[in-house]
C-alpha cells in the first residue's frame, strides 16, 4: 500500500480563512451538492465486506476484552454489565455519528473519503462561530494527537500483555502437566523480569509493522482471529464450570473504583480510530454501516458475557487479564500462547492508524530515493517508543485504565457528539438531539477527568502499600 493513498489531496491542511479546498462547490462552505450528484465509490482493489468485518473485530477484540472481568469487579456484578451495555450502545452510536458526518461532508464537497481529523475540521468550518472557523485546522491536529496517543497506547498495552503471559508460561513450564485441577499447586521457576521479555519480542514486532498493506494484514488478522476465537472457547468452557455462589459478590462496588471500570471499559471499545480508515479501503463502502452494527453487536455480547462470567468464576482473585487466572497445565498454557499470538498481530492493525498520520508527511520531506528507508526507520522508532513506555509502566490493569480514560474517552465519547452539533447545527437540529449530544460529551469528559485521576493515584498506591507493610514488619 502506498503511504500516499490514505493521505491524498483530501487531507491537505487548510483553513477557510486561507483557501477553499479543492473539489468544493463554487459557493464554498454554504453550498450543497445535489444528493444524486454524489456517489460513494470504493477502491477497485479494496477490501471486501468479510475482510472489513475481520479487521473491525480484530480492532476491537484484544486485551481490553480480557481485562473486563476485573472491570466488572470494579463496578459490581449488577452495575458492571449494565454499565457495559450502556457504554457499548453509546460507543457504537458515536461511531455511527462519525461515519454519518464524514459522509455528509464527502457529499457536500464531492470528496472521495475523509478521515476523522478531516471530518472534525470540516465540522468546525461549518459552525456559525467565526473563531472556530478561523482555527478549524486545530480540530484536525487535536484529533490526530489523540488518535496517536490512543493507538500507540493500545500498542503499549500489547507489549505488557505479551510480556506478562510469556513470563507466566515460562515460569510454570517445569511444573506444567496434563492435570488442570484449579487446586493443584505449581512451583513457579524464577525467570527474567517482564521488561526483559518486552525487549525480547521487540525485534519481531518491528518486523511485523513493516507490513503496510491492509489486504496482506487481513490474512494475519484472520489467523489471529482464529487463534483468539479458539482461546476464547477454551476460556469460556473453563469459567462456566464450578462457578461459586455469587451472593457474596457486591451488586455495586465502591464508587472510588468505578472510574477504573470506566477507563477499562472505554478502552475495550477501542475501534473508533480504525472505523473510517476501514471504510475508506472497502470495495463497496455502502455496506459498511451494516458491518459496523453487526460487528459491534458481536463485540458487545462478548464483552458483557466474558466480563460477568470471569468475575463470577474468580471473584476477588481476578487479575488484570483473565488468562493470568487460568491453571498452569498444558491446555491453558497453550491458550495463553494462542491469545498472545493473536494480540501480536493485532499490534499491526492498531499501529496502522498512527503510522499513517505521522509517517507520510515526514517521508514527503525527503527524496523518493530515501523515502522507503525513512519510512522503515520511523516505523522502527515508533515501535521502540511504545516498548519503552510499556517498560516504564508495566502494570497491565493501570495502563489499560489510563489509556482508556485519557484518550479513548475523548475519541469515542467526547468528539463525535460535538462533531454532530457542529455539522448540523446551522441546518437546524432538534433540541433533544442537541441535549443528547451534550450529555454524551459531558459523560465522556467526567470519565476522562475522574478516570485519569484515579488511575494515577492507583499507580502510586502500591509503593505506599509496600512501605507500610515493611514498616509493620520492622516494628
Coordinates of C-alpha atoms in Angstrom, one line a residue, residues 13-463:
X13 CA -4.3 21.1 5.8
X14 CA -6.2 24.3 5.2
X15 CA -8.4 26.9 6.9
X16 CA -11.5 28.6 5.4
X17 CA -9.8 31.9 6.0
X18 CA -7.0 30.9 3.7
X19 CA -8.2 28.9 0.7
X20 CA -11.1 26.8 -0.3
X21 CA -10.3 23.1 -0.5
X22 CA -10.0 21.7 -4.0
X23 CA -13.2 19.9 -5.0
X24 CA -15.5 22.2 -3.1
X25 CA -18.6 23.5 -4.8
X26 CA -18.3 27.0 -6.2
X27 CA -20.3 28.7 -3.5
X28 CA -17.9 27.4 -0.8
X29 CA -19.0 26.2 2.6
X30 CA -22.6 27.3 2.3
X31 CA -23.2 25.3 -0.9
X32 CA -24.5 21.8 -1.0
X33 CA -24.0 19.2 -3.7
X34 CA -27.2 17.7 -5.0
X35 CA -27.7 14.3 -3.4
X36 CA -27.9 12.5 -6.7
X37 CA -24.7 14.1 -7.9
X38 CA -22.6 12.3 -5.3
X39 CA -21.8 8.6 -5.3
X40 CA -19.5 6.9 -2.7
X41 CA -17.1 4.7 -4.7
X42 CA -14.6 2.4 -3.2
X43 CA -11.2 1.2 -4.3
X44 CA -11.2 -1.4 -7.1
X45 CA -8.7 -3.4 -5.2
X46 CA -10.1 -2.6 -1.8
X47 CA -11.2 -4.9 1.0
X48 CA -14.4 -7.0 0.8
X49 CA -17.1 -6.9 3.4
X50 CA -15.7 -10.1 5.0
X51 CA -12.2 -8.7 5.2
X52 CA -13.5 -5.4 6.7
X53 CA -15.5 -7.3 9.3
X54 CA -12.4 -9.3 10.2
X55 CA -10.4 -6.0 10.7
X56 CA -13.3 -4.5 12.7
X57 CA -13.4 -7.5 15.0
X58 CA -9.7 -7.6 15.2
X59 CA -9.5 -3.8 16.0
X60 CA -11.9 -4.3 19.0
X61 CA -11.3 -7.7 20.4
X62 CA -8.0 -7.6 22.2
X63 CA -6.5 -7.1 25.7
X64 CA -9.4 -4.9 26.6
X65 CA -11.7 -7.9 26.4
X66 CA -9.5 -9.9 28.8
X67 CA -9.4 -7.1 31.3
X68 CA -13.2 -6.8 31.5
X69 CA -13.7 -9.3 34.4
X70 CA -11.6 -7.0 36.6
X71 CA -13.5 -4.0 35.3
X72 CA -16.8 -5.7 36.4
X73 CA -15.2 -6.3 39.8
X74 CA -14.5 -2.5 40.0
X75 CA -18.2 -1.7 39.2
X76 CA -20.1 -4.6 40.8
X77 CA -21.8 -7.8 39.5
X78 CA -25.0 -5.9 38.6
X79 CA -23.8 -2.4 37.9
X80 CA -20.9 -3.6 35.8
X81 CA -22.8 -5.4 33.0
X82 CA -25.5 -2.7 32.9
X83 CA -22.8 -0.1 32.5
X84 CA -21.0 -2.1 29.8
X85 CA -24.3 -2.4 27.8
X86 CA -24.9 1.4 28.1
X87 CA -21.3 2.2 27.1
X88 CA -21.4 -0.2 24.2
X89 CA -24.6 1.3 22.8
X90 CA -23.2 4.9 23.3
X91 CA -19.8 4.0 21.8
X92 CA -21.4 2.3 18.7
X93 CA -23.8 5.3 18.3
X94 CA -20.8 7.6 18.3
X95 CA -19.1 5.5 15.7
X96 CA -22.2 5.9 13.6
X97 CA -22.2 9.7 14.1
X98 CA -18.6 9.9 12.9
X99 CA -19.4 7.9 9.7
X100 CA -22.6 10.0 9.1
X101 CA -20.8 13.3 9.4
X102 CA -17.9 12.1 7.2
X103 CA -20.4 11.1 4.5
X104 CA -22.2 14.4 4.9
X105 CA -19.0 16.3 4.0
X106 CA -18.0 13.9 1.3
X107 CA -21.4 14.6 -0.3
X108 CA -21.2 18.3 0.3
X109 CA -17.7 18.7 -1.3
X110 CA -17.7 15.8 -3.7
X111 CA -14.8 14.2 -1.8
X112 CA -13.9 10.5 -2.2
X113 CA -13.3 10.0 1.5
X114 CA -12.4 11.7 4.8
X115 CA -10.5 10.7 7.9
X116 CA -11.5 11.5 11.5
X117 CA -9.5 14.7 11.6
X118 CA -10.8 15.9 8.3
X119 CA -14.4 15.4 9.4
X120 CA -13.8 17.4 12.5
X121 CA -12.0 20.2 10.6
X122 CA -14.9 20.5 8.1
X123 CA -17.3 20.4 11.1
X124 CA -15.6 23.4 12.7
X125 CA -15.7 25.2 9.3
X126 CA -19.5 24.7 9.2
X127 CA -20.1 26.3 12.6
X128 CA -21.6 29.8 12.9
X129 CA -18.6 30.8 15.1
X130 CA -16.0 32.9 13.2
X131 CA -13.4 31.9 15.8
X132 CA -14.0 28.2 15.3
X133 CA -13.9 28.6 11.5
X134 CA -10.7 30.5 11.7
X135 CA -9.0 27.8 13.8
X136 CA -10.6 24.8 12.2
X137 CA -7.3 23.3 11.3
X138 CA -6.7 22.8 15.0
X139 CA -9.6 20.3 15.0
X140 CA -7.6 18.1 12.7
X141 CA -4.5 18.5 14.8
X142 CA -6.1 17.7 18.1
X143 CA -7.9 14.6 16.7
X144 CA -4.6 13.5 15.2
X145 CA -2.9 13.9 18.5
X146 CA -5.5 11.9 20.4
X147 CA -5.5 9.2 17.7
X148 CA -1.8 8.9 18.0
X149 CA -1.9 8.7 21.8
X150 CA -4.8 6.2 21.8
X151 CA -3.5 3.8 19.2
X152 CA 0.1 3.9 20.5
X153 CA -1.3 3.4 24.0
X154 CA -3.0 0.3 22.8
X155 CA 0.3 -0.9 21.4
X156 CA 1.9 -0.2 24.8
X157 CA -0.7 -2.4 26.5
X158 CA 0.0 -5.2 24.0
X159 CA 3.7 -5.2 25.0
X160 CA 2.7 -5.5 28.7
X161 CA 0.2 -8.3 27.9
X162 CA 2.6 -10.3 25.8
X163 CA 5.4 -10.0 28.4
X164 CA 3.1 -11.0 31.4
X165 CA 1.7 -14.0 29.7
X166 CA 5.0 -15.2 28.3
X167 CA 6.6 -14.8 31.7
X168 CA 3.9 -16.8 33.4
X169 CA 4.2 -19.6 30.8
X170 CA 8.0 -19.8 31.1
X171 CA 7.8 -19.6 34.9
X172 CA 5.4 -22.6 35.1
X173 CA 7.0 -24.6 32.3
X174 CA 8.8 -27.1 34.6
X175 CA 5.7 -27.8 36.6
X176 CA 3.3 -27.9 33.7
X177 CA 1.4 -31.2 33.4
X178 CA -1.9 -32.5 32.0
X179 CA -3.6 -32.0 35.4
X180 CA -5.8 -28.9 35.0
X181 CA -7.2 -29.0 38.5
X182 CA -7.5 -25.5 39.9
X183 CA -6.4 -26.8 43.3
X184 CA -3.1 -28.1 42.0
X185 CA -0.2 -26.0 43.2
X186 CA 2.6 -25.3 40.8
X187 CA 6.0 -24.1 42.0
X188 CA 6.9 -21.2 39.7
X189 CA 10.5 -21.2 38.4
X190 CA 12.3 -17.8 38.8
X191 CA 12.7 -16.2 35.4
X192 CA 13.8 -12.9 33.9
X193 CA 11.8 -9.7 34.6
X194 CA 8.8 -9.0 32.4
X195 CA 10.5 -5.9 31.0
X196 CA 13.2 -8.1 29.5
X197 CA 10.5 -10.1 27.8
X198 CA 9.3 -6.9 26.2
X199 CA 12.8 -6.3 24.8
X200 CA 13.0 -9.8 23.6
X201 CA 9.8 -9.5 21.5
X202 CA 10.6 -6.0 20.2
X203 CA 12.5 -7.1 17.0
X204 CA 9.6 -9.4 15.9
X205 CA 7.1 -6.5 16.4
X206 CA 9.3 -4.2 14.4
X207 CA 9.4 -6.7 11.5
X208 CA 5.6 -7.1 11.7
X209 CA 5.0 -3.3 11.4
X210 CA 7.0 -3.2 8.1
X211 CA 3.9 -4.8 6.5
X212 CA 1.9 -1.8 5.3
X213 CA -0.8 -3.4 3.1
X214 CA -4.3 -3.8 4.7
X215 CA -5.1 -6.7 2.4
X216 CA -2.0 -8.6 3.5
X217 CA -2.7 -7.7 7.1
X218 CA -6.2 -9.2 6.7
X219 CA -4.6 -12.6 6.3
X220 CA -2.7 -12.3 9.6
X221 CA -5.9 -10.8 11.1
X222 CA -7.8 -13.9 10.1
X223 CA -5.2 -16.2 11.6
X224 CA -5.2 -14.1 14.8
X225 CA -9.0 -14.2 14.9
X226 CA -9.0 -18.0 14.6
X227 CA -6.3 -18.3 17.4
X228 CA -8.2 -15.9 19.7
X229 CA -11.6 -17.4 18.9
X230 CA -10.2 -20.9 19.8
X231 CA -8.7 -19.4 23.0
X232 CA -12.0 -17.8 24.0
X233 CA -13.9 -21.0 23.5
X234 CA -11.5 -22.8 25.9
X235 CA -11.6 -19.9 28.4
X236 CA -15.5 -19.9 28.3
X237 CA -15.7 -23.6 28.9
X238 CA -13.4 -23.3 31.9
X239 CA -15.1 -20.3 33.6
X240 CA -18.7 -21.6 33.2
X241 CA -17.7 -24.7 35.3
X242 CA -17.8 -24.7 39.1
X243 CA -19.0 -21.1 39.4
X244 CA -19.1 -20.3 43.2
X245 CA -22.1 -18.9 44.9
X246 CA -22.4 -15.3 43.5
X247 CA -24.4 -14.0 46.5
X248 CA -21.2 -12.9 48.2
X249 CA -20.3 -10.6 45.3
X250 CA -21.4 -6.9 45.7
X251 CA -24.1 -5.7 43.3
X252 CA -22.3 -2.4 43.1
X253 CA -18.7 -1.8 44.1
X254 CA -17.4 1.3 45.9
X255 CA -17.6 4.4 43.8
X256 CA -13.9 5.0 44.2
X257 CA -13.2 2.1 41.9
X258 CA -15.8 2.9 39.3
X259 CA -13.5 5.3 37.4
X260 CA -11.1 2.4 36.9
X261 CA -14.0 0.4 35.4
X262 CA -14.8 3.4 33.1
X263 CA -11.2 3.5 31.8
X264 CA -11.0 -0.2 31.2
X265 CA -14.5 -0.4 29.6
X266 CA -13.9 2.5 27.2
X267 CA -10.5 1.1 26.4
X268 CA -12.2 -2.1 25.4
X269 CA -14.4 -0.3 22.8
X270 CA -11.2 0.7 21.1
X271 CA -12.2 0.6 17.5
X272 CA -13.3 4.1 16.6
X273 CA -9.8 5.0 15.3
X274 CA -10.0 2.4 12.6
X275 CA -13.6 2.9 11.6
X276 CA -13.1 5.5 8.8
X277 CA -9.8 4.0 7.5
X278 CA -11.5 0.6 7.2
X279 CA -14.5 2.2 5.3
X280 CA -12.2 4.2 3.1
X281 CA -10.4 1.0 1.9
X282 CA -13.6 -1.0 1.1
X283 CA -14.6 -2.0 -2.4
X284 CA -18.3 -1.3 -1.5
X285 CA -18.4 1.3 1.2
X286 CA -22.2 1.4 1.2
X287 CA -22.0 -2.0 3.1
X288 CA -20.1 -0.5 6.0
X289 CA -23.0 0.6 8.2
X290 CA -24.3 -3.0 8.4
X291 CA -20.8 -4.3 9.0
X292 CA -20.4 -1.8 11.8
X293 CA -23.6 -2.6 13.7
X294 CA -23.3 -6.4 13.2
X295 CA -19.6 -6.4 14.2
X296 CA -20.1 -4.2 17.2
X297 CA -23.1 -6.2 18.4
X298 CA -20.9 -9.3 18.4
X299 CA -18.2 -7.4 20.3
X300 CA -20.6 -6.1 22.9
X301 CA -22.1 -9.5 23.6
X302 CA -18.6 -10.9 24.0
X303 CA -17.6 -8.1 26.4
X304 CA -20.6 -8.5 28.7
X305 CA -20.6 -12.3 28.8
X306 CA -16.8 -12.7 29.5
X307 CA -16.8 -9.8 32.0
X308 CA -19.6 -11.3 34.1
X309 CA -18.6 -14.9 33.8
X310 CA -15.0 -14.2 34.5
X311 CA -15.8 -12.2 37.7
X312 CA -18.3 -14.9 38.8
X313 CA -15.7 -17.6 38.4
X314 CA -12.7 -16.0 40.1
X315 CA -14.4 -13.3 42.3
X316 CA -12.0 -11.1 44.2
X317 CA -9.0 -13.1 42.9
X318 CA -9.5 -11.9 39.3
X319 CA -6.3 -10.5 37.8
X320 CA -5.7 -7.8 35.2
X321 CA -6.0 -10.3 32.4
X322 CA -8.2 -13.4 32.9
X323 CA -5.6 -15.5 31.1
X324 CA -3.4 -15.0 34.2
X325 CA -6.0 -16.8 36.3
X326 CA -6.0 -19.9 34.2
X327 CA -4.4 -23.1 35.6
X328 CA -0.8 -23.9 34.7
X329 CA -1.5 -27.1 32.7
X330 CA -0.6 -27.6 29.1
X331 CA -4.1 -26.9 27.7
X332 CA -4.3 -23.4 29.3
X333 CA -0.7 -22.7 28.7
X334 CA -1.5 -23.2 25.0
X335 CA -4.4 -20.8 25.4
X336 CA -2.2 -18.1 26.7
X337 CA 0.2 -18.6 23.9
X338 CA -2.6 -18.6 21.3
X339 CA -4.1 -15.4 22.6
X340 CA -0.7 -13.9 22.7
X341 CA -0.2 -14.9 19.1
X342 CA -3.5 -13.1 18.2
X343 CA -2.5 -9.9 20.2
X344 CA 0.8 -9.9 18.4
X345 CA -0.8 -9.5 15.0
X346 CA -3.4 -7.1 16.5
X347 CA -0.5 -4.7 17.1
X348 CA 0.0 -4.2 13.4
X349 CA -3.7 -3.3 12.9
X350 CA -3.7 -0.7 15.7
X351 CA -0.2 0.6 14.7
X352 CA -1.6 1.3 11.1
X353 CA -3.5 4.4 12.1
X354 CA -0.8 6.4 13.9
X355 CA 1.7 5.4 11.3
X356 CA -0.5 6.8 8.5
X357 CA -0.8 10.1 10.5
X358 CA 2.8 10.6 11.4
X359 CA 5.0 9.0 8.7
X360 CA 3.7 10.2 5.3
X361 CA 4.3 14.0 6.0
X362 CA 7.8 13.2 7.2
X363 CA 8.6 10.9 4.3
X364 CA 7.4 13.7 1.9
X365 CA 10.3 15.8 3.1
X366 CA 13.0 13.5 1.7
X367 CA 13.7 12.4 -1.8
X368 CA 11.9 9.5 -3.3
X369 CA 15.2 7.5 -3.3
X370 CA 15.4 7.6 0.5
X371 CA 11.7 7.6 1.2
X372 CA 11.4 3.8 1.8
X373 CA 14.3 3.8 4.2
X374 CA 13.0 6.8 6.2
X375 CA 9.6 5.1 6.3
X376 CA 11.1 1.9 7.8
X377 CA 13.2 3.8 10.3
X378 CA 10.3 5.9 11.5
X379 CA 8.2 2.7 12.0
X380 CA 11.0 1.2 14.0
X381 CA 11.3 4.3 16.1
X382 CA 7.6 4.4 16.9
X383 CA 7.6 0.7 17.9
X384 CA 10.6 1.3 20.2
X385 CA 8.7 4.3 21.8
X386 CA 5.7 2.0 22.7
X387 CA 8.1 -0.6 24.1
X388 CA 9.9 2.0 26.3
X389 CA 6.6 3.4 27.6
X390 CA 5.4 -0.2 28.4
X391 CA 8.7 -0.8 30.3
X392 CA 8.2 2.4 32.4
X393 CA 4.6 1.4 33.5
X394 CA 4.5 -2.4 33.5
X395 CA 1.1 -2.8 35.3
X396 CA -1.4 -4.0 32.8
X397 CA -4.6 -3.0 34.6
X398 CA -3.4 0.6 35.2
X399 CA -2.0 1.0 31.7
X400 CA -5.4 -0.1 30.2
X401 CA -7.4 2.2 32.5
X402 CA -5.0 5.2 32.0
X403 CA -5.1 4.9 28.1
X404 CA -8.8 4.4 28.1
X405 CA -9.5 7.4 30.4
X406 CA -7.1 9.8 28.7
X407 CA -7.6 9.3 25.0
X408 CA -10.2 6.7 24.3
X409 CA -12.9 8.7 26.1
X410 CA -12.1 11.7 24.0
X411 CA -12.2 10.0 20.7
X412 CA -15.1 7.6 21.4
X413 CA -17.4 9.8 23.5
X414 CA -16.5 13.5 23.6
X415 CA -15.6 14.4 20.0
X416 CA -18.3 12.6 17.9
X417 CA -21.4 14.2 19.6
X418 CA -19.7 17.7 19.4
X419 CA -19.0 17.0 15.7
X420 CA -22.6 16.2 15.1
X421 CA -23.7 19.5 16.6
X422 CA -21.0 21.4 14.6
X423 CA -22.1 19.7 11.4
X424 CA -25.8 20.1 11.6
X425 CA -26.5 23.0 13.9
X426 CA -26.7 25.6 11.2
X427 CA -29.1 23.4 9.2
X428 CA -31.4 23.0 12.2
X429 CA -31.3 20.3 14.9
X430 CA -34.0 19.1 17.3
X431 CA -33.3 20.3 20.9
X432 CA -33.5 16.7 22.1
X433 CA -30.7 15.7 19.7
X434 CA -28.5 18.6 21.0
X435 CA -29.3 17.7 24.6
X436 CA -28.3 14.0 23.8
X437 CA -25.0 15.0 22.3
X438 CA -24.1 17.4 25.1
X439 CA -25.0 14.7 27.7
X440 CA -22.8 12.1 26.0
X441 CA -19.9 14.6 25.7
X442 CA -20.2 15.6 29.4
X443 CA -20.3 11.9 30.4
X444 CA -17.1 11.3 28.5
X445 CA -15.4 14.4 29.9
X446 CA -16.3 13.4 33.5
X447 CA -14.9 9.9 32.9
X448 CA -11.8 11.4 31.3
X449 CA -11.0 13.6 34.4
X450 CA -12.0 11.2 37.2
X451 CA -10.7 8.1 35.5
X452 CA -7.3 9.6 34.8
X453 CA -7.0 10.9 38.3
X454 CA -7.9 7.5 39.9
X455 CA -5.6 5.6 37.6
X456 CA -2.7 7.9 38.5
X457 CA -3.5 7.6 42.2
X458 CA -3.6 3.8 42.0
X459 CA -0.3 3.8 40.1
X460 CA 1.4 5.4 43.1
X461 CA -0.6 3.4 45.8
X462 CA 1.3 0.0 45.6
X463 CA 4.5 1.7 46.5

